[in-house]
mmCIF file of C-alpha atoms in Angstrom:
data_model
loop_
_atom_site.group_PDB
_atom_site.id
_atom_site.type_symbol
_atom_site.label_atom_id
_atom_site.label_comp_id
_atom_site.label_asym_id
_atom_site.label_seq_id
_atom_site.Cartn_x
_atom_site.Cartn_y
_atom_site.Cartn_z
ATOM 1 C CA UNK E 1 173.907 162.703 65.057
ATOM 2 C CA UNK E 2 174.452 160.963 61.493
ATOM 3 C CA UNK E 3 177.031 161.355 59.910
ATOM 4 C CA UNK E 4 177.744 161.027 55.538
ATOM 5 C CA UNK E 5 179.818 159.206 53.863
ATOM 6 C CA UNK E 6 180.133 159.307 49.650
ATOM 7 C CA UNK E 7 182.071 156.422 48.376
ATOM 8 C CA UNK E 8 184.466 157.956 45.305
ATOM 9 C CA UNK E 9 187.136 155.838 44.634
ATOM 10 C CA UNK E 10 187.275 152.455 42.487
ATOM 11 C CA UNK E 11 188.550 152.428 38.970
ATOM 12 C CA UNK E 12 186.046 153.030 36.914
ATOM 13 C CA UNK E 13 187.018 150.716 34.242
ATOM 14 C CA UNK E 14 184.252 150.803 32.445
ATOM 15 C CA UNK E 15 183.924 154.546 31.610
ATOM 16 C CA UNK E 16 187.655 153.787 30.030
ATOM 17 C CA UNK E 17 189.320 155.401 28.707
ATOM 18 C CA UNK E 18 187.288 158.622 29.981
ATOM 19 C CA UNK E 19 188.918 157.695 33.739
ATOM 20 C CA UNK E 20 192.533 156.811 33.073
ATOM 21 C CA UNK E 21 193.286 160.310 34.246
ATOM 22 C CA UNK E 22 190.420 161.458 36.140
ATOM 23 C CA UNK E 23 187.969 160.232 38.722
ATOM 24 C CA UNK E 24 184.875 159.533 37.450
ATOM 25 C CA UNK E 25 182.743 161.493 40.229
ATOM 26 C CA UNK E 26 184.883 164.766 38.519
ATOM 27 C CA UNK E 27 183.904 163.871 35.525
ATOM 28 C CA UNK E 28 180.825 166.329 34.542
ATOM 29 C CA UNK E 29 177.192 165.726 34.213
ATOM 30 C CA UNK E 30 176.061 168.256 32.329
ATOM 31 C CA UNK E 31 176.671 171.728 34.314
ATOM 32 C CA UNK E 32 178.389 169.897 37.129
ATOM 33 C CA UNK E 33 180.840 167.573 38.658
ATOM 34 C CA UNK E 34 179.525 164.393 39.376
ATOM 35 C CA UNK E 35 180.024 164.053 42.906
ATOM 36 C CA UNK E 36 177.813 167.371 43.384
ATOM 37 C CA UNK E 37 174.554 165.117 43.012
ATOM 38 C CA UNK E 38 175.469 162.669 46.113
ATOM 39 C CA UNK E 39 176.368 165.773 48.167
ATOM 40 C CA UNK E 40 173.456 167.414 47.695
ATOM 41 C CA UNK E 41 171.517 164.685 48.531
ATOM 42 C CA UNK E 42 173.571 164.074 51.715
ATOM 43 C CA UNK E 43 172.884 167.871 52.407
ATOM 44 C CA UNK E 44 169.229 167.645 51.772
ATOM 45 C CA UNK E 45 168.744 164.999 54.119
ATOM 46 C CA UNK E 46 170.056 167.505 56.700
ATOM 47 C CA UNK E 47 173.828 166.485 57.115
ATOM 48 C CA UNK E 48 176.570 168.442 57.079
ATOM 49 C CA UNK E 49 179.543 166.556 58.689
ATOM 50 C CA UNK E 50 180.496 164.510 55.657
ATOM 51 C CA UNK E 51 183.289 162.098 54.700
ATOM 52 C CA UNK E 52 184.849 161.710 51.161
ATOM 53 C CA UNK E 53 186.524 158.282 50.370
ATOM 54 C CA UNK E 54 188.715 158.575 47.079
ATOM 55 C CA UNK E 55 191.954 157.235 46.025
ATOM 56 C CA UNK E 56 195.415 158.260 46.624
ATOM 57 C CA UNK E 57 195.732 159.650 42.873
ATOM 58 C CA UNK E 58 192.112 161.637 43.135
ATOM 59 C CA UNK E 59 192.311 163.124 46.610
ATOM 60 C CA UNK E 60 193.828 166.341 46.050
ATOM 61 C CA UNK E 61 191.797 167.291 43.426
ATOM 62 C CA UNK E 62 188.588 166.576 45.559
ATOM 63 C CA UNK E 63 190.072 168.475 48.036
ATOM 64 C CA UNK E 64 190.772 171.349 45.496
ATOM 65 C CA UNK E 65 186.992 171.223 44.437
ATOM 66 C CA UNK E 66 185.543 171.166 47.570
ATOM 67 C CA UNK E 67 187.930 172.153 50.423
ATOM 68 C CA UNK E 68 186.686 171.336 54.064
ATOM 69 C CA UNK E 69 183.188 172.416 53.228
ATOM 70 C CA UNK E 70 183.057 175.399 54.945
ATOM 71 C CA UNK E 71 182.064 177.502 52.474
ATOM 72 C CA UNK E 72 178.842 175.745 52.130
ATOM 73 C CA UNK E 73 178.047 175.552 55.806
ATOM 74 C CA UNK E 74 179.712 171.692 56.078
ATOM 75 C CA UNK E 75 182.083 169.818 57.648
ATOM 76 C CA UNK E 76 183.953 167.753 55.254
ATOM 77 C CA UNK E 77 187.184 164.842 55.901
ATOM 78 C CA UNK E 78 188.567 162.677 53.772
ATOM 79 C CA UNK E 79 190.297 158.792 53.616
ATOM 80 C CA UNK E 80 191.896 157.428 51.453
ATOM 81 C CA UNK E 81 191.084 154.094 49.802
ATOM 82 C CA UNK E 82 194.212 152.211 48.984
ATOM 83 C CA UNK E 83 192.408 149.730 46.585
ATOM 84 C CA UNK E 84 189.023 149.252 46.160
ATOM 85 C CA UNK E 85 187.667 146.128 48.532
ATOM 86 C CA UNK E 86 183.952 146.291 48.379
ATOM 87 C CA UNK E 87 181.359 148.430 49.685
ATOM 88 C CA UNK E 88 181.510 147.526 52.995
ATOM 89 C CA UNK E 89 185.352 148.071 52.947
ATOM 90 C CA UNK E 90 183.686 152.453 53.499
ATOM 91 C CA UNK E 91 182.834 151.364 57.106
ATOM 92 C CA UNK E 92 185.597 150.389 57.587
ATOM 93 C CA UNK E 93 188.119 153.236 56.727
ATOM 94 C CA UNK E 94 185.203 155.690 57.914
ATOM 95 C CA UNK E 95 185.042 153.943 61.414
ATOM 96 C CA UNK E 96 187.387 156.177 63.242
ATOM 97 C CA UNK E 97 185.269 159.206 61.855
ATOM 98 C CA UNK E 98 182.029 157.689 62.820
ATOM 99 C CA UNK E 99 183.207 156.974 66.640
ATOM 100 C CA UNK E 100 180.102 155.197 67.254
ATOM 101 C CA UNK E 101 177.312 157.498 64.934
ATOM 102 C CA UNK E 102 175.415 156.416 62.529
ATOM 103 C CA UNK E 103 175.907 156.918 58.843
ATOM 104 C CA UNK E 104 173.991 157.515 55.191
ATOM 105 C CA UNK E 105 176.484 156.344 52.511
ATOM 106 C CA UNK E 106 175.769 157.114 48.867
ATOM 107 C CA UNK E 107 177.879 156.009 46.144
ATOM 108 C CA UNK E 108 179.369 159.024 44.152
ATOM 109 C CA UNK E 109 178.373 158.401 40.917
ATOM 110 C CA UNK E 110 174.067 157.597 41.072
ATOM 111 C CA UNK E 111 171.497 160.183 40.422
ATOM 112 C CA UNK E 112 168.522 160.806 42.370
ATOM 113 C CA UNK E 113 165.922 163.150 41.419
ATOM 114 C CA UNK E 114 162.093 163.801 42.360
ATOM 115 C CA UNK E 115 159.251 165.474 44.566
ATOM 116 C CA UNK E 116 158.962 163.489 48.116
ATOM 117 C CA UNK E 117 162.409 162.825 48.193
ATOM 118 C CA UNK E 118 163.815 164.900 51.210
ATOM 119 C CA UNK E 119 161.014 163.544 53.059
ATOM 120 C CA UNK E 120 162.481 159.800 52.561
ATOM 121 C CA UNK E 121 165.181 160.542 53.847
ATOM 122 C CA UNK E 122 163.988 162.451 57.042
ATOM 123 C CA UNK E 123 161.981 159.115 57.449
ATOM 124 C CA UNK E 124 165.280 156.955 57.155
ATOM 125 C CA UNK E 125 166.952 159.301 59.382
ATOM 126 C CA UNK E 126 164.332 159.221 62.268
ATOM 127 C CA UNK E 127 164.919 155.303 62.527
ATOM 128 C CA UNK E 128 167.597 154.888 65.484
ATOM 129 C CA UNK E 129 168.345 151.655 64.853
ATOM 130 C CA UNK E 130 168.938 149.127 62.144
ATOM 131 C CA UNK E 131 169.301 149.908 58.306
ATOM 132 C CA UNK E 132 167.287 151.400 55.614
ATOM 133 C CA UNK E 133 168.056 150.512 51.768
ATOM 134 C CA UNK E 134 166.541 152.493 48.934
ATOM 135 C CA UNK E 135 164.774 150.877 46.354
ATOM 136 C CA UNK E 136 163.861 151.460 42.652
ATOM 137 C CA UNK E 137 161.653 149.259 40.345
ATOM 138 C CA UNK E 138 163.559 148.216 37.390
ATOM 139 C CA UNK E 139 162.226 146.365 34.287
ATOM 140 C CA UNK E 140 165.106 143.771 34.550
ATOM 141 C CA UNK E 141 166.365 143.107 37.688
ATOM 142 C CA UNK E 142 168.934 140.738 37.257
ATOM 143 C CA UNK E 143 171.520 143.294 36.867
ATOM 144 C CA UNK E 144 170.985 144.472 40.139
ATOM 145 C CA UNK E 145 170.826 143.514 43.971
ATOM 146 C CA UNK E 146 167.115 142.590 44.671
ATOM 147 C CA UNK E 147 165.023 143.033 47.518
ATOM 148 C CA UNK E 148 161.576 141.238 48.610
ATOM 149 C CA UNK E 149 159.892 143.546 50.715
ATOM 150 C CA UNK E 150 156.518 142.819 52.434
ATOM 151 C CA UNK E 151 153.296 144.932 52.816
ATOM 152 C CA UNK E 152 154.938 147.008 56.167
ATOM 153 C CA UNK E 153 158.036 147.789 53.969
ATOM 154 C CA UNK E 154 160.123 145.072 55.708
ATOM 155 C CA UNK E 155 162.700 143.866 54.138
ATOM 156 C CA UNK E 156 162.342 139.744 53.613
ATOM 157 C CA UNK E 157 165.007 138.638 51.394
ATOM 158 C CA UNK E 158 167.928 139.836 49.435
ATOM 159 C CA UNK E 159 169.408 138.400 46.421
ATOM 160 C CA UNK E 160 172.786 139.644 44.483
ATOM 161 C CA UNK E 161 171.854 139.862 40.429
ATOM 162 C CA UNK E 162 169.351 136.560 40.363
ATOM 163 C CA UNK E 163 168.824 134.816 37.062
ATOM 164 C CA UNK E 164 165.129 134.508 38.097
ATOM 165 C CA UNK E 165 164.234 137.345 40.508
ATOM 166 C CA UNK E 166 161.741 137.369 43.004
ATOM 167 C CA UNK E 167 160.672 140.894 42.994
ATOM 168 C CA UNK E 168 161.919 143.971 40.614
ATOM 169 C CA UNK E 169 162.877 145.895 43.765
ATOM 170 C CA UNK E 170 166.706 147.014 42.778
ATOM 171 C CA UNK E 171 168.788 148.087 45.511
ATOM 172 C CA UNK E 172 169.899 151.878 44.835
ATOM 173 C CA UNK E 173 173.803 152.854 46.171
ATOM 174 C CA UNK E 174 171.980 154.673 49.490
ATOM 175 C CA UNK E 175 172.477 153.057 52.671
ATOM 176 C CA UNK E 176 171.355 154.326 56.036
ATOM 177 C CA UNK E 177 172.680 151.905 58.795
ATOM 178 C CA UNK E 178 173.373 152.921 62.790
ATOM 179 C CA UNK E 179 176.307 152.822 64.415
ATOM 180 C CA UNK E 180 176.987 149.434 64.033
ATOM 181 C CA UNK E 181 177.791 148.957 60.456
ATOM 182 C CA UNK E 182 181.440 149.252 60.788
ATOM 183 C CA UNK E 183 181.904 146.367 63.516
ATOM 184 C CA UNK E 184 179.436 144.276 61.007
ATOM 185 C CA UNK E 185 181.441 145.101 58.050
ATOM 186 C CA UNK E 186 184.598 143.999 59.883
ATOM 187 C CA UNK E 187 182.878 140.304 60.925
ATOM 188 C CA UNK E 188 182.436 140.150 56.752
ATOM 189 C CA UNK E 189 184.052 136.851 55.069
ATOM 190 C CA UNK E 190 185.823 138.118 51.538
ATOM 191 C CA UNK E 191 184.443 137.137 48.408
ATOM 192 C CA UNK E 192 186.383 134.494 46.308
ATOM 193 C CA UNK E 193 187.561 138.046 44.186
ATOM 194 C CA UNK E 194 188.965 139.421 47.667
ATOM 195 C CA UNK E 195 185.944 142.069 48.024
ATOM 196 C CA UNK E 196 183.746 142.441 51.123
ATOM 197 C CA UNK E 197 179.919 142.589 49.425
ATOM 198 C CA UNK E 198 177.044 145.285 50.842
ATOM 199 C CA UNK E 199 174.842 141.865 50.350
ATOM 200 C CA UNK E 200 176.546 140.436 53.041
ATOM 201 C CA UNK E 201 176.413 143.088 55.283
ATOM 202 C CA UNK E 202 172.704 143.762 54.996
ATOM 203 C CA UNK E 203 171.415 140.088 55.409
ATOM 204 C CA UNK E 204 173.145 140.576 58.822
ATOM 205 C CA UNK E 205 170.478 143.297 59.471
ATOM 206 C CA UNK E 206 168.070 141.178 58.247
ATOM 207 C CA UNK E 207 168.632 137.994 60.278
ATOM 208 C CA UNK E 208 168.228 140.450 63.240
ATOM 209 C CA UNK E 209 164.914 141.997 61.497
ATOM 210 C CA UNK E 210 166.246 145.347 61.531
ATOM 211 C CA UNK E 211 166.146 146.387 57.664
ATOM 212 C CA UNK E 212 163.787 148.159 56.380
ATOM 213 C CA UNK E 213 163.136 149.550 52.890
ATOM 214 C CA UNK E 214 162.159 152.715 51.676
ATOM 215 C CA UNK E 215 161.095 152.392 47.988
ATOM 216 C CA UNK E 216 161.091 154.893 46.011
ATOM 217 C CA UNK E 217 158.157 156.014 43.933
ATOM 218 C CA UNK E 218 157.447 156.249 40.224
ATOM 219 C CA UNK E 219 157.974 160.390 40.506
ATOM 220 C CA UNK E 220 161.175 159.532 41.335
ATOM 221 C CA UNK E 221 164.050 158.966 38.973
ATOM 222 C CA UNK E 222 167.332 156.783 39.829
ATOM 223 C CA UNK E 223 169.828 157.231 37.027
ATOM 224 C CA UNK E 224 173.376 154.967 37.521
ATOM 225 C CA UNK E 225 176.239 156.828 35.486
ATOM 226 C CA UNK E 226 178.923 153.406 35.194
ATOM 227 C CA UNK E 227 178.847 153.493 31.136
ATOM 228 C CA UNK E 228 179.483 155.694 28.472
ATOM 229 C CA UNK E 229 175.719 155.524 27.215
ATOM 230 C CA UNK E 230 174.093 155.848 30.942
ATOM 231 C CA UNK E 231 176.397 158.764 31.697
ATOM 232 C CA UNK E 232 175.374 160.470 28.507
ATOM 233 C CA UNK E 233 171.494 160.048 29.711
ATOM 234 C CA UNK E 234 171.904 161.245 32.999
ATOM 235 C CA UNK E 235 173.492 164.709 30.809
ATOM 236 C CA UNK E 236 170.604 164.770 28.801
ATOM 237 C CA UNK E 237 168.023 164.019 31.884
ATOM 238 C CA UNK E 238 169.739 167.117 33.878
ATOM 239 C CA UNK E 239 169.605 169.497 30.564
ATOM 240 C CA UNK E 240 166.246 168.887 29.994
ATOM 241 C CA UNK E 241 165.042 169.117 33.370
ATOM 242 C CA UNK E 242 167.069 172.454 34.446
ATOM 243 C CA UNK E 243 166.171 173.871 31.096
ATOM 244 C CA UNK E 244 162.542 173.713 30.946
ATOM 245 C CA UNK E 245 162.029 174.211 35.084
ATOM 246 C CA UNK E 246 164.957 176.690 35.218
ATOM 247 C CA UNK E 247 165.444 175.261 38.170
ATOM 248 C CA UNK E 248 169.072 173.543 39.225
ATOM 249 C CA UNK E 249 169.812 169.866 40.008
ATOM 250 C CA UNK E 250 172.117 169.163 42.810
ATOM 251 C CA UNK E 251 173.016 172.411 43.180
ATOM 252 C CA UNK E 252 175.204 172.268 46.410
ATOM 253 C CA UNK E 253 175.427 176.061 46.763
ATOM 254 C CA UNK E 254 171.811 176.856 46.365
ATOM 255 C CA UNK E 255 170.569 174.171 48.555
ATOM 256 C CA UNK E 256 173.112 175.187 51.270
ATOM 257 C CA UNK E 257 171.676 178.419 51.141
ATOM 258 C CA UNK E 258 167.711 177.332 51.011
ATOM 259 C CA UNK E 259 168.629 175.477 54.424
ATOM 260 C CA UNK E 260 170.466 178.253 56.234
ATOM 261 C CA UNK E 261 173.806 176.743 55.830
ATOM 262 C CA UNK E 262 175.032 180.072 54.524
ATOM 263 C CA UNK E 263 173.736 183.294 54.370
ATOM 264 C CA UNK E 264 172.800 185.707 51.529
ATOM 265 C CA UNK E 265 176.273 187.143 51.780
ATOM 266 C CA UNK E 266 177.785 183.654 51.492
ATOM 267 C CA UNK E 267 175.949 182.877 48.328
ATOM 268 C CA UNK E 268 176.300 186.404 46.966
ATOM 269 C CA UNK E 269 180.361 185.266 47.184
ATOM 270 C CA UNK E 270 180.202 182.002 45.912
ATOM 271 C CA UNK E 271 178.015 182.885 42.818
ATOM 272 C CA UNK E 272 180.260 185.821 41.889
ATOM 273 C CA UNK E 273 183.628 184.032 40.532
ATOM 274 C CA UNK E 274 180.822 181.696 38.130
ATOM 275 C CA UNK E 275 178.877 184.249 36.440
ATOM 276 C CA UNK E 276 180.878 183.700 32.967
ATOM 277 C CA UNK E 277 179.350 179.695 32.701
ATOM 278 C CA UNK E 278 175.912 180.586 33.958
ATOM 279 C CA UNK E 279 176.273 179.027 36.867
ATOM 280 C CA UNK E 280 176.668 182.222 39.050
ATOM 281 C CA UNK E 281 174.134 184.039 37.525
ATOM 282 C CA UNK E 282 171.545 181.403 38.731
ATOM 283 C CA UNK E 283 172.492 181.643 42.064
ATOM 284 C CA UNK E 284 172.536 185.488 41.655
ATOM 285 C CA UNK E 285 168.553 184.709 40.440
ATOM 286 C CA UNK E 286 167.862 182.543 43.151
ATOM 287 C CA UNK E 287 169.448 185.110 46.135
ATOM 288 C CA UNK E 288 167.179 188.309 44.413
ATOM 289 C CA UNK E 289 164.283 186.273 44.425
ATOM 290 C CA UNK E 290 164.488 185.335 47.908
ATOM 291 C CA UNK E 291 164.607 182.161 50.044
ATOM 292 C CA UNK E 292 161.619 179.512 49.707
ATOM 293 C CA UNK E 293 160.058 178.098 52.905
ATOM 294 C CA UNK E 294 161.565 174.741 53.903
ATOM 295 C CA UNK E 295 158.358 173.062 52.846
ATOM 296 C CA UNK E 296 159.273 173.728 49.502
ATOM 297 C CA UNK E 297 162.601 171.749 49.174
ATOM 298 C CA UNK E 298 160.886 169.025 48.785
ATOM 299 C CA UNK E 299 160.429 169.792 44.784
ATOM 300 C CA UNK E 300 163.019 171.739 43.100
ATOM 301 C CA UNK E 301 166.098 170.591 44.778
ATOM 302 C CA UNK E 302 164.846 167.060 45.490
ATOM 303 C CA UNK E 303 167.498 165.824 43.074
ATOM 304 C CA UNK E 304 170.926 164.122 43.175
ATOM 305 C CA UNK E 305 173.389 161.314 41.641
ATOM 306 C CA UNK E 306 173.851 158.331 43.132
ATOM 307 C CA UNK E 307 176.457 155.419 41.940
#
């Protein structure tokens, strides 16, 4: 069964000085802590045995926000990232978690939000071998990892921030891979900065035409969160949204509930201690009005951060 993995360590230099203190993915957007988007998403796509990967410094208070999970029907561990080495450098500390199972990693600090979403990653999930990277179309690529992907949503070349792009398919921070990504990320040659990159790793799928790519739609919205201005967007993008749907993003405790994680008891308990902020009144909303059918996740909580 896959497993998830949300990559929260690194830095974060560039939100500075906003993250001499504090992780970024605790940092709030909006109405919640960052790294609620990614674990909603990992939740929506079914999973509930999930690994955090933070730094020595952040790991307690990750572990004060969101204990072992079982409050929201989940399994969750923890490593510890000693100093940031690349992407690929996840698989690695993660392998001994995995033993052998495949994996959906999501950076901790990227939004994801839109109708058809869940189903994507059902889709990713039912492939049993090989990887699967998200896409987004982006005006300007060349800030980004690119993919060319061909008419059967095979992925045919990959290129790390081109000057002159061949497609405007940017790769998102969502990864599904099998059980093989760890011994792939080990065979990785550094970069000249000392870094293992998620480039590398996924032209090794490709030379063995096994990656695929799931694109995602223009009803779909990929916000990143690493600068001041970006993270202020994806606050105003989550406002506007939950305000005129009155409907939640990345709400871990409602979605937990909508999926039979928890029961209505559960929820009634977790919503109580946040009725002064709002927050617990929502859920209070959401338990009197009664759970949706499944089919229907696939609008209101379609939504999550990525990073």
């Amino acid at each position: 069964m896959r497993r998830g993995i949300i990559l929260a360590g690194g830095a974060a230099t560039r939100l500075y000085p906003l993250t001499l203190t504090v992780s970024k993915q605790l940092m709030p957007v909006y109405d919640k802590p960052m790294i609620y988007y990614p674990l909603s998403v990992l939740m929506l796509a079914g999973l509930r045995e999930i690994l955090i990967i933070t730094t020595p410094h952040d790991a307690a208070a990750f572990q004060r926000l969101l204990g072992d999970g079982s409050r929201l029907g989940l399994a969750i561990d923890y490593a510890v990232q000693p100093e940031p080495a690349g992407l690929p450098q996840a698989y690695l500390l993660a392998e001994p978690w995995l033993k052998g199972a495949p994996s959906a990693l999501i950076l901790g600090d990227n939004i994801f939000y839109g109708n058809g979403f869940p189903a994507m990653l059902r889709a990713a999930d039912a492939r049993d071998e090989g990887a699967t990277l998200f896409t987004y179309t982006v005006a300007d690529p060349r800030a980004y990892g690119v993919a060319e992907i061909d008419a059967h949503g095979r992925v045919t070349g990959l290129e790390e921030k081109p000057v002159v792009p061949r497609s405007t398919h940017a790769v998102t921070g969502l990864y599904y891979c099998d059980g093989e990504a760890p011994s792939r990320a080990a065979a990785l040659t550094p970069s000249p900065r000392g870094e293992l990159e998620i480039t590398d790793l996924l032209r090794g799928y490709l030379a063995d035409r096994r990656l695929a790519a799931a694109p995602l739609g223009r009803g779909i919205a990929w916000l990143d969160t690493g600068t001041h201005a970006s993270l202020l967007d994806a606050a105003h993008y989550v406002r506007i949204v939950e305000e005129r749907q009155g409907l939640k993003i990345g709400c871990p405790e409602e979605i937990a509930w909508r999926l039979g994680f928890i029961d209505d008891e559960a929820l009634d308990a977790l919503a109580r201690p946040l009725l002064k902020s709002g927050y617990g009144a929502y859920l209070l909303r959401q338990l009197a009005a009664g759970r949706a059918p499944r089919t229907a996740m696939a609008g209101p909580l379609a939504a999550h951060v990525h990073g």
